Short mmCIF file of C-alpha atoms in Angstrom, two decimals:
data_model
loop_
_atom_site.label_atom_id
_atom_site.label_comp_id
_atom_site.label_asym_id
_atom_site.label_seq_id
_atom_site.Cartn_x
_atom_site.Cartn_y
_atom_site.Cartn_z
CA MET Y 1 79.50 -127.32 20.27
CA SER Y 2 77.70 -130.34 18.86
CA SER Y 3 77.45 -131.10 15.17
CA ALA Y 4 74.28 -130.15 13.28
CA PHE Y 5 74.00 -133.79 12.13
CA THR Y 6 74.78 -136.82 14.29
CA THR Y 7 73.94 -140.46 13.64
CA THR Y 8 74.36 -143.87 15.24
CA VAL Y 9 73.22 -147.42 14.50
CA LEU Y 10 71.52 -149.65 17.06
CA GLN Y 11 71.77 -153.42 16.80
CA ILE Y 12 68.50 -155.00 17.95
CA THR Y 13 67.86 -158.73 18.37
CA THR Y 14 64.14 -159.35 17.86
CA GLY Y 15 64.10 -163.12 18.41
CA SER Y 16 62.07 -165.85 16.82
CA THR Y 17 58.60 -164.34 17.38
CA GLU Y 18 56.88 -161.35 15.82
CA THR Y 19 57.70 -158.33 17.91
CA VAL Y 20 57.02 -154.71 18.68
CA THR Y 21 60.19 -153.46 20.38
CA ASP Y 22 60.11 -150.15 22.25
CA LEU Y 23 63.05 -148.01 21.07
CA THR Y 24 62.10 -144.92 23.09
CA PRO Y 25 64.78 -145.35 25.78
CA ASP Y 26 67.43 -145.84 23.05
CA CYS Y 27 66.20 -142.69 21.29
CA GLN Y 28 66.32 -140.72 24.53
CA GLN Y 29 69.86 -141.91 25.32
CA PHE Y 30 71.02 -140.99 21.83
CA LEU Y 31 69.46 -137.52 22.09
CA ALA Y 32 71.07 -136.93 25.49
CA ARG Y 33 74.44 -137.25 23.71
CA ALA Y 34 73.60 -135.82 20.29
CA ALA Y 35 71.09 -133.02 20.88
CA SER Y 36 72.60 -131.37 23.98
CA GLY Y 37 69.48 -129.31 24.75
CA ARG Y 38 68.96 -128.23 21.14
CA ASP Y 39 65.87 -128.29 18.94
CA GLY Y 40 65.76 -130.38 15.79
CA LEU Y 41 64.51 -133.60 14.26
CA LEU Y 42 65.15 -137.23 15.08
CA ASN Y 43 64.91 -139.63 12.16
CA ILE Y 44 64.55 -143.33 12.94
CA PHE Y 45 65.20 -145.65 9.98
CA VAL Y 46 65.29 -149.44 9.72
CA PRO Y 47 67.13 -150.50 6.52
CA HIS Y 48 65.31 -153.80 6.15
CA ALA Y 49 62.64 -154.82 3.62
CA THR Y 50 60.59 -156.63 6.27
CA ALA Y 51 60.42 -154.28 9.28
CA GLY Y 52 58.96 -150.89 10.12
CA ILE Y 53 58.87 -148.06 12.65
CA ALA Y 54 55.64 -147.16 14.45
CA VAL Y 55 54.70 -144.55 17.02
CA LEU Y 56 52.12 -146.07 19.35
CA GLU Y 57 51.24 -146.85 22.94
CA THR Y 58 52.95 -149.88 24.42
CA GLY Y 59 52.35 -151.90 27.55
CA ALA Y 60 48.55 -151.58 27.54
CA GLY Y 61 47.96 -154.11 24.77
CA SER Y 62 48.26 -151.79 21.77
CA ASP Y 63 51.46 -153.49 20.65
CA ASP Y 64 49.69 -156.87 20.69
CA ASP Y 65 46.69 -155.27 18.96
CA LEU Y 66 49.00 -154.02 16.20
CA LEU Y 67 50.42 -157.52 15.64
CA ALA Y 68 46.87 -158.98 15.62
CA THR Y 69 45.78 -156.36 13.08
CA LEU Y 70 48.76 -157.16 10.88
CA HIS Y 71 47.80 -160.87 11.06
CA THR Y 72 44.31 -159.96 9.86
CA LEU Y 73 45.51 -157.68 7.07
CA LEU Y 74 48.56 -159.76 6.10
CA PRO Y 75 47.90 -163.44 6.85
CA ALA Y 76 50.91 -165.75 6.92
CA ASP Y 77 49.71 -168.13 4.24
CA ASN Y 78 50.57 -169.08 0.66
CA ARG Y 79 48.70 -166.27 -1.14
CA TRP Y 80 51.88 -164.22 -1.58
CA GLN Y 81 53.89 -164.26 -4.81
CA HIS Y 82 57.08 -163.59 -2.87
CA ARG Y 83 57.62 -167.13 -1.55
CA HIS Y 84 61.18 -167.68 -0.32
CA GLY Y 85 61.75 -168.21 3.39
CA THR Y 86 59.19 -169.32 5.94
CA PRO Y 87 55.56 -169.94 4.86
CA GLY Y 88 53.78 -166.64 4.35
CA HIS Y 89 57.05 -164.68 4.30
CA GLY Y 90 55.78 -162.61 1.37
CA ARG Y 91 53.55 -160.73 3.81
CA ASP Y 92 56.66 -159.54 5.66
CA HIS Y 93 57.73 -157.75 2.48
CA VAL Y 94 54.37 -155.94 2.32
CA LEU Y 95 54.64 -154.78 5.95
CA PRO Y 96 56.69 -151.61 5.20
CA ALA Y 97 53.86 -150.32 2.98
CA LEU Y 98 51.65 -150.29 6.11
CA VAL Y 99 54.26 -149.67 8.81
CA PRO Y 100 56.90 -147.53 7.08
CA PRO Y 101 60.60 -148.16 7.69
CA HIS Y 102 61.09 -144.65 9.07
CA ALA Y 103 59.72 -141.90 11.30
CA THR Y 104 60.85 -138.31 11.78
CA LEU Y 105 59.94 -136.74 15.12
CA PRO Y 106 60.46 -133.32 16.70
CA VAL Y 107 63.12 -132.76 19.35
CA ILE Y 108 62.60 -129.79 21.68
CA ALA Y 109 65.37 -128.68 24.04
CA GLY Y 110 67.10 -132.03 23.53
CA SER Y 111 64.07 -134.18 24.34
CA LEU Y 112 61.93 -136.28 22.06
CA GLU Y 113 58.55 -134.57 21.73
CA LEU Y 114 56.13 -137.48 22.16
CA GLY Y 115 52.58 -137.52 23.48
CA THR Y 116 51.88 -138.97 26.93
CA TRP Y 117 51.26 -142.53 25.73
CA GLN Y 118 53.43 -142.56 22.60
CA SER Y 119 56.51 -144.72 22.13
CA VAL Y 120 58.84 -145.26 19.17
CA CYS Y 121 58.75 -148.93 18.19
CA LEU Y 122 60.43 -151.34 15.82
CA VAL Y 123 57.81 -153.63 14.25
CA ASP Y 124 59.23 -156.91 13.00
CA THR Y 125 57.10 -159.79 11.68
CA ASN Y 126 59.98 -161.61 9.97
CA THR Y 127 60.92 -164.40 12.36
CA SER Y 128 63.71 -165.59 10.03
CA ASN Y 129 65.82 -162.45 10.48
CA THR Y 130 66.40 -161.91 14.19
CA ASN Y 131 69.06 -159.20 13.94
CA ARG Y 132 68.03 -155.68 12.97
CA SER Y 133 69.89 -152.42 12.51
CA VAL Y 134 68.12 -149.18 13.37
CA ARG Y 135 69.71 -145.88 12.39
CA LEU Y 136 69.04 -142.87 14.63
CA SER Y 137 69.94 -139.49 13.12
CA PHE Y 138 69.62 -136.09 14.79
CA LEU Y 139 69.52 -132.94 12.71
CA GLY Y 140 69.47 -129.80 14.85
CA GLN Y 141 70.44 -126.23 15.21
#
């Protein structure tokens, strides 16, 4: 029988551009091993001060719309008090207040319970840090 709590860490390379990376296939693969047909919760957590987790539609432009919205709300300019790194990097440290570094989602019979168009995504606007860790944790009965 599987453990009530199982966790793993993904290593994601986001590259040198702002990205929305779909983690849904990784979540599904993890749950295939960890949940074994059980009900529970999947927690997705990115332990970085400049990245977040979002649940949104991808592939139809919503991921690009999210990045455009973040550019409008958090311009990459010199207004930020946090000034180390690339110009406008202070905005990257504000990102997790708008796109939190975690999400907890229901798992039913071992499958992630998402809506038709929903995906689990890593949102990363920090082009100076291209390597991200994402912790997936399943808590189930």
